[in-house]
PDB file of C-alpha atoms in Angstrom:
ATOM      1  CA  MET A1337     130.540 123.394 114.030  1.00  0.00           C
ATOM      2  CA  ASN A1338     129.697 123.425 117.720  1.00  0.00           C
ATOM      3  CA  ILE A1339     132.079 125.937 119.387  1.00  0.00           C
ATOM      4  CA  LEU A1340     132.499 126.112 123.248  1.00  0.00           C
ATOM      5  CA  VAL A1341     134.088 129.318 124.730  1.00  0.00           C
ATOM      6  CA  LEU A1342     135.343 128.990 128.297  1.00  0.00           C
ATOM      7  CA  ASN A1343     136.057 132.632 129.417  1.00  0.00           C
ATOM      8  CA  GLY A1344     138.129 132.422 132.585  1.00  0.00           C
ATOM      9  CA  SER A1345     138.286 136.146 133.007  1.00  0.00           C
ATOM     10  CA  PRO A1346     136.315 137.788 135.911  1.00  0.00           C
ATOM     11  CA  ARG A1347     136.025 140.870 133.593  1.00  0.00           C
ATOM     12  CA  LYS A1348     133.289 140.599 131.014  1.00  0.00           C
ATOM     13  CA  LYS A1349     134.845 143.538 129.146  1.00  0.00           C
ATOM     14  CA  GLY A1350     138.512 142.758 130.021  1.00  0.00           C
ATOM     15  CA  THR A1351     141.212 141.854 127.575  1.00  0.00           C
ATOM     16  CA  VAL A1352     140.727 138.180 127.640  1.00  0.00           C
ATOM     17  CA  SER A1353     136.994 138.552 127.096  1.00  0.00           C
ATOM     18  CA  GLU A1354     137.401 140.955 124.198  1.00  0.00           C
ATOM     19  CA  VAL A1355     140.043 138.864 122.428  1.00  0.00           C
ATOM     20  CA  LEU A1356     137.897 135.850 122.738  1.00  0.00           C
ATOM     21  CA  LYS A1357     134.869 137.842 121.367  1.00  0.00           C
ATOM     22  CA  SER A1358     136.917 139.110 118.483  1.00  0.00           C
ATOM     23  CA  THR A1359     138.557 135.717 117.541  1.00  0.00           C
ATOM     24  CA  VAL A1360     135.155 133.774 117.676  1.00  0.00           C
ATOM     25  CA  SER A1361     133.490 136.579 115.729  1.00  0.00           C
ATOM     26  CA  LYS A1362     136.151 136.209 112.919  1.00  0.00           C
ATOM     27  CA  LEU A1363     135.624 132.496 112.902  1.00  0.00           C
ATOM     28  CA  GLU A1364     131.773 132.892 112.714  1.00  0.00           C
ATOM     29  CA  SER A1365     132.179 135.324 109.793  1.00  0.00           C
ATOM     30  CA  LYS A1366     134.178 132.737 107.824  1.00  0.00           C
ATOM     31  CA  ASN A1367     131.834 129.905 108.477  1.00  0.00           C
ATOM     32  CA  SER A1368     128.171 130.558 108.820  1.00  0.00           C
ATOM     33  CA  GLY A1369     126.065 127.928 110.707  1.00  0.00           C
ATOM     34  CA  ASN A1370     128.448 127.715 113.656  1.00  0.00           C
ATOM     35  CA  SER A1371     126.725 127.210 117.070  1.00  0.00           C
ATOM     36  CA  VAL A1372     128.569 129.108 119.864  1.00  0.00           C
ATOM     37  CA  VAL A1373     127.982 128.471 123.660  1.00  0.00           C
ATOM     38  CA  TRP A1374     129.750 131.139 125.810  1.00  0.00           C
ATOM     39  CA  GLU A1375     130.518 130.423 129.425  1.00  0.00           C
ATOM     40  CA  ASN A1376     131.819 132.933 131.868  1.00  0.00           C
ATOM     41  CA  ILE A1377     133.592 130.622 134.276  1.00  0.00           C
ATOM     42  CA  CYS A1378     133.547 133.106 137.181  1.00  0.00           C
ATOM     43  CA  SER A1379     129.788 133.186 137.062  1.00  0.00           C
ATOM     44  CA  LEU A1380     129.346 129.442 137.418  1.00  0.00           C
ATOM     45  CA  LYS A1381     128.181 127.721 140.578  1.00  0.00           C
ATOM     46  CA  HIS A1382     129.937 124.500 141.346  1.00  0.00           C
ATOM     47  CA  SER A1383     131.715 122.687 144.104  1.00  0.00           C
ATOM     48  CA  PHE A1384     135.348 121.877 144.468  1.00  0.00           C
ATOM     49  CA  CYS A1385     136.733 118.460 143.490  1.00  0.00           C
ATOM     50  CA  ASN A1386     137.123 116.221 146.456  1.00  0.00           C
ATOM     51  CA  GLY A1387     139.696 113.953 144.701  1.00  0.00           C
ATOM     52  CA  CYS A1388     137.764 110.690 145.129  1.00  0.00           C
ATOM     53  CA  MET A1389     138.782 109.662 141.559  1.00  0.00           C
ATOM     54  CA  LYS A1390     135.405 107.898 140.970  1.00  0.00           C
ATOM     55  CA  CYS A1391     134.957 110.008 137.837  1.00  0.00           C
ATOM     56  CA  ARG A1392     137.849 108.190 136.194  1.00  0.00           C
ATOM     57  CA  ALA A1393     135.934 104.986 136.165  1.00  0.00           C
ATOM     58  CA  SER A1394     132.356 106.314 135.556  1.00  0.00           C
ATOM     59  CA  GLY A1395     133.149 109.239 133.222  1.00  0.00           C
ATOM     60  CA  LYS A1396     130.941 111.453 135.473  1.00  0.00           C
ATOM     61  CA  CYS A1397     131.510 113.383 138.740  1.00  0.00           C
ATOM     62  CA  ILE A1398     129.661 111.927 141.697  1.00  0.00           C
ATOM     63  CA  LEU A1399     129.066 115.349 143.466  1.00  0.00           C
ATOM     64  CA  PRO A1400     125.591 116.735 143.210  1.00  0.00           C
ATOM     65  CA  ALA A1401     124.544 118.205 139.997  1.00  0.00           C
ATOM     66  CA  ASP A1402     125.844 121.717 139.310  1.00  0.00           C
ATOM     67  CA  ASP A1403     127.327 123.869 136.591  1.00  0.00           C
ATOM     68  CA  ALA A1404     130.354 121.671 136.286  1.00  0.00           C
ATOM     69  CA  HIS A1405     128.058 118.827 134.993  1.00  0.00           C
ATOM     70  CA  ARG A1406     126.592 121.091 132.537  1.00  0.00           C
ATOM     71  CA  ILE A1407     129.920 122.295 131.339  1.00  0.00           C
ATOM     72  CA  ALA A1408     131.013 118.631 130.952  1.00  0.00           C
ATOM     73  CA  ASP A1409     128.093 117.976 128.578  1.00  0.00           C
ATOM     74  CA  GLU A1410     128.903 121.077 126.665  1.00  0.00           C
ATOM     75  CA  ILE A1411     132.534 119.907 126.223  1.00  0.00           C
ATOM     76  CA  LYS A1412     131.265 116.505 125.024  1.00  0.00           C
ATOM     77  CA  ALA A1413     129.054 118.225 122.406  1.00  0.00           C
ATOM     78  CA  CYS A1414     131.621 120.789 121.043  1.00  0.00           C
ATOM     79  CA  ASP A1415     133.849 120.320 118.027  1.00  0.00           C
ATOM     80  CA  MET A1416     136.205 123.210 119.042  1.00  0.00           C
ATOM     81  CA  ILE A1417     136.992 124.873 122.329  1.00  0.00           C
ATOM     82  CA  PHE A1418     138.224 128.393 123.139  1.00  0.00           C
ATOM     83  CA  VAL A1419     139.805 128.654 126.527  1.00  0.00           C
ATOM     84  CA  GLY A1420     140.703 132.247 127.691  1.00  0.00           C
ATOM     85  CA  THR A1421     142.367 133.193 131.019  1.00  0.00           C
ATOM     86  CA  PRO A1422     144.212 136.130 132.525  1.00  0.00           C
ATOM     87  CA  VAL A1423     147.681 135.035 133.845  1.00  0.00           C
ATOM     88  CA  TYR A1424     147.809 134.808 137.609  1.00  0.00           C
ATOM     89  CA  TRP A1425     151.344 134.138 138.856  1.00  0.00           C
ATOM     90  CA  GLY A1426     152.319 132.395 135.675  1.00  0.00           C
ATOM     91  CA  ASN A1427     149.335 130.234 135.678  1.00  0.00           C
ATOM     92  CA  MET A1428     145.653 130.091 134.757  1.00  0.00           C
ATOM     93  CA  ASN A1429     142.884 131.820 136.655  1.00  0.00           C
ATOM     94  CA  GLY A1430     142.067 129.799 139.877  1.00  0.00           C
ATOM     95  CA  ARG A1431     138.318 129.434 139.005  1.00  0.00           C
ATOM     96  CA  LEU A1432     139.201 127.928 135.635  1.00  0.00           C
ATOM     97  CA  LYS A1433     141.673 125.494 137.386  1.00  0.00           C
ATOM     98  CA  ILE A1434     138.847 124.455 139.954  1.00  0.00           C
ATOM     99  CA  LEU A1435     136.522 123.815 136.948  1.00  0.00           C
ATOM    100  CA  PHE A1436     139.118 121.757 135.173  1.00  0.00           C
ATOM    101  CA  ASP A1437     139.729 119.722 138.320  1.00  0.00           C
ATOM    102  CA  ARG A1438     135.878 118.768 138.290  1.00  0.00           C
ATOM    103  CA  LEU A1439     136.026 117.896 134.622  1.00  0.00           C
ATOM    104  CA  VAL A1440     138.662 115.215 134.796  1.00  0.00           C
ATOM    105  CA  GLY A1441     136.266 112.355 134.198  1.00  0.00           C
ATOM    106  CA  SER A1442     134.661 113.976 131.103  1.00  0.00           C
ATOM    107  CA  LEU A1443     138.021 114.934 129.672  1.00  0.00           C
ATOM    108  CA  MET A1444     139.962 111.711 130.014  1.00  0.00           C
ATOM    109  CA  ALA A1445     139.260 108.044 130.942  1.00  0.00           C
ATOM    110  CA  GLU A1446     141.822 105.629 132.393  1.00  0.00           C
ATOM    111  CA  SER A1447     143.023 102.270 131.299  1.00  0.00           C
ATOM    112  CA  LYS A1448     143.067  99.243 133.664  1.00  0.00           C
ATOM    113  CA  MET A1449     146.727  99.976 134.260  1.00  0.00           C
ATOM    114  CA  GLY A1450     145.941 103.641 135.199  1.00  0.00           C
ATOM    115  CA  ILE A1451     147.126 105.208 131.862  1.00  0.00           C
ATOM    116  CA  PRO A1452     145.091 108.116 130.879  1.00  0.00           C
ATOM    117  CA  ILE A1453     142.974 107.871 127.800  1.00  0.00           C
ATOM    118  CA  PRO A1454     141.974 111.192 125.980  1.00  0.00           C
ATOM    119  CA  LEU A1455     138.296 111.488 125.272  1.00  0.00           C
ATOM    120  CA  HIS A1456     138.338 114.383 122.740  1.00  0.00           C
ATOM    121  CA  LYS A1457     140.696 113.281 120.026  1.00  0.00           C
ATOM    122  CA  GLY A1458     140.413 115.250 116.848  1.00  0.00           C
ATOM    123  CA  LYS A1459     138.743 118.325 118.409  1.00  0.00           C
ATOM    124  CA  LYS A1460     140.411 121.755 118.046  1.00  0.00           C
ATOM    125  CA  ALA A1461     141.413 124.250 120.727  1.00  0.00           C
ATOM    126  CA  VAL A1462     142.423 127.801 120.965  1.00  0.00           C
ATOM    127  CA  ILE A1463     144.166 129.288 123.984  1.00  0.00           C
ATOM    128  CA  VAL A1464     143.931 133.023 124.890  1.00  0.00           C
ATOM    129  CA  THR A1465     145.969 134.584 127.676  1.00  0.00           C
ATOM    130  CA  ALA A1466     146.619 138.143 128.735  1.00  0.00           C
ATOM    131  CA  CYS A1467     148.987 139.524 131.482  1.00  0.00           C
ATOM    132  CA  THR A1468     150.097 142.889 132.731  1.00  0.00           C
ATOM    133  CA  THR A1469     153.760 141.825 132.419  1.00  0.00           C
ATOM    134  CA  PRO A1470     155.282 143.584 129.312  1.00  0.00           C
ATOM    135  CA  PHE A1471     156.924 141.829 126.382  1.00  0.00           C
ATOM    136  CA  PRO A1472     159.442 140.163 126.412  1.00  0.00           C
ATOM    137  CA  PHE A1473     159.388 139.836 130.271  1.00  0.00           C
ATOM    138  CA  ASN A1474     156.099 137.879 130.052  1.00  0.00           C
ATOM    139  CA  TYR A1475     158.013 135.106 128.351  1.00  0.00           C
ATOM    140  CA  ILE A1476     161.456 135.514 130.129  1.00  0.00           C
ATOM    141  CA  CYS A1477     159.735 135.386 133.576  1.00  0.00           C
ATOM    142  CA  GLY A1478     157.488 132.449 132.557  1.00  0.00           C
ATOM    143  CA  GLN A1479     154.131 134.512 132.963  1.00  0.00           C
ATOM    144  CA  SER A1480     152.403 133.839 129.647  1.00  0.00           C
ATOM    145  CA  THR A1481     154.305 130.560 129.021  1.00  0.00           C
ATOM    146  CA  GLY A1482     153.274 129.256 132.409  1.00  0.00           C
ATOM    147  CA  ALA A1483     149.525 129.915 131.813  1.00  0.00           C
ATOM    148  CA  VAL A1484     149.649 128.440 128.368  1.00  0.00           C
ATOM    149  CA  ARG A1485     151.507 125.325 129.602  1.00  0.00           C
ATOM    150  CA  ALA A1486     148.888 124.842 132.308  1.00  0.00           C
ATOM    151  CA  VAL A1487     145.897 125.080 129.961  1.00  0.00           C
ATOM    152  CA  LYS A1488     147.660 123.227 127.208  1.00  0.00           C
ATOM    153  CA  GLU A1489     148.350 120.293 129.695  1.00  0.00           C
ATOM    154  CA  VAL A1490     144.615 119.896 130.342  1.00  0.00           C
ATOM    155  CA  LEU A1491     143.549 120.161 126.705  1.00  0.00           C
ATOM    156  CA  LYS A1492     146.258 117.993 125.093  1.00  0.00           C
ATOM    157  CA  SER A1493     145.722 115.414 127.908  1.00  0.00           C
ATOM    158  CA  SER A1494     142.078 115.430 126.845  1.00  0.00           C
ATOM    159  CA  GLY A1495     142.923 114.858 123.276  1.00  0.00           C
ATOM    160  CA  PHE A1496     142.386 118.462 121.894  1.00  0.00           C
ATOM    161  CA  ARG A1497     144.668 119.753 119.214  1.00  0.00           C
ATOM    162  CA  ILE A1498     145.921 123.236 119.854  1.00  0.00           C
ATOM    163  CA  THR A1499     145.528 125.249 116.667  1.00  0.00           C
ATOM    164  CA  LYS A1500     146.323 128.657 117.956  1.00  0.00           C
ATOM    165  CA  LYS A1501     147.772 130.465 121.142  1.00  0.00           C
ATOM    166  CA  ILE A1502     147.050 134.143 121.544  1.00  0.00           C
ATOM    167  CA  ASN A1503     149.158 135.869 124.179  1.00  0.00           C
ATOM    168  CA  ILE A1504     148.527 139.459 125.003  1.00  0.00           C
ATOM    169  CA  ALA A1505     151.301 141.057 127.098  1.00  0.00           C
ATOM    170  CA  GLY A1506     151.572 144.398 128.830  1.00  0.00           C
ATOM    171  CA  THR A1507     147.802 144.931 129.531  1.00  0.00           C
ATOM    172  CA  LYS A1508     148.350 147.291 132.389  1.00  0.00           C
ATOM    173  CA  ASN A1509     146.666 150.582 131.549  1.00  0.00           C
ATOM    174  CA  LYS A1510     145.761 149.432 128.004  1.00  0.00           C
ATOM    175  CA  SER A1511     142.470 148.513 126.497  1.00  0.00           C
ATOM    176  CA  PHE A1512     142.093 145.772 123.935  1.00  0.00           C
ATOM    177  CA  LYS A1513     141.134 148.215 121.262  1.00  0.00           C
ATOM    178  CA  SER A1514     144.287 150.090 121.696  1.00  0.00           C
ATOM    179  CA  MET A1515     146.259 146.769 121.232  1.00  0.00           C
ATOM    180  CA  GLU A1516     144.338 145.938 118.057  1.00  0.00           C
ATOM    181  CA  LYS A1517     145.959 148.868 115.984  1.00  0.00           C
TER     182      LYS A1517
END
C-alpha cells in the first residue's frame, strides 16, 4: 500500500507530527511492505492558486512546476492519505489550505454542467488535529470540529473515505508522550 502523509504542522516534533508518526508506525507494523511518503507542508515551495480554474478542465495546475505539482502526483499514486494539522482559529493550518487550493485539479474533475467529480474514490484517509483548547471546549467552541470539517470537505469531495479522525485537545504545556499514557 502506498501511504502519503501530509504533515501540516510547522513543528517537526509537535503533537500533530508525533501523532502522525505513531499512527503510521502502528499501521506499518501491522502490514509490512507499505511504502510511506512523508511531506512536511511548511517546508514546501509553491505558489498561491490564482483562481483561473483551468486545472478543472485539464486536471493539472497551469502555474510553473513547483512542489504542489509533485504533491499532486503523490496523491494520485497513494492508496491512503494521512492529513495532520494543528487547529488555527477552528480551521486547518493556512499552509495546508494554500496547498489544497493548488491541488483542486488533481483532486476533482468537473462535469460539463460544472458538477464536481471526485478523482480518488475508494482511497482511505485519516485526519489528525491538535489544539490548545481543552476538552470539551475544543468541541463546544468548534475548534477541533472546525478543522476536521475543513479537511474532511477537501478529502470527501475528492472521493477519499475517512476511516479515522484523531483529535488531541488541551495541548498547551503538554507533550505527546504525556498524552499517550
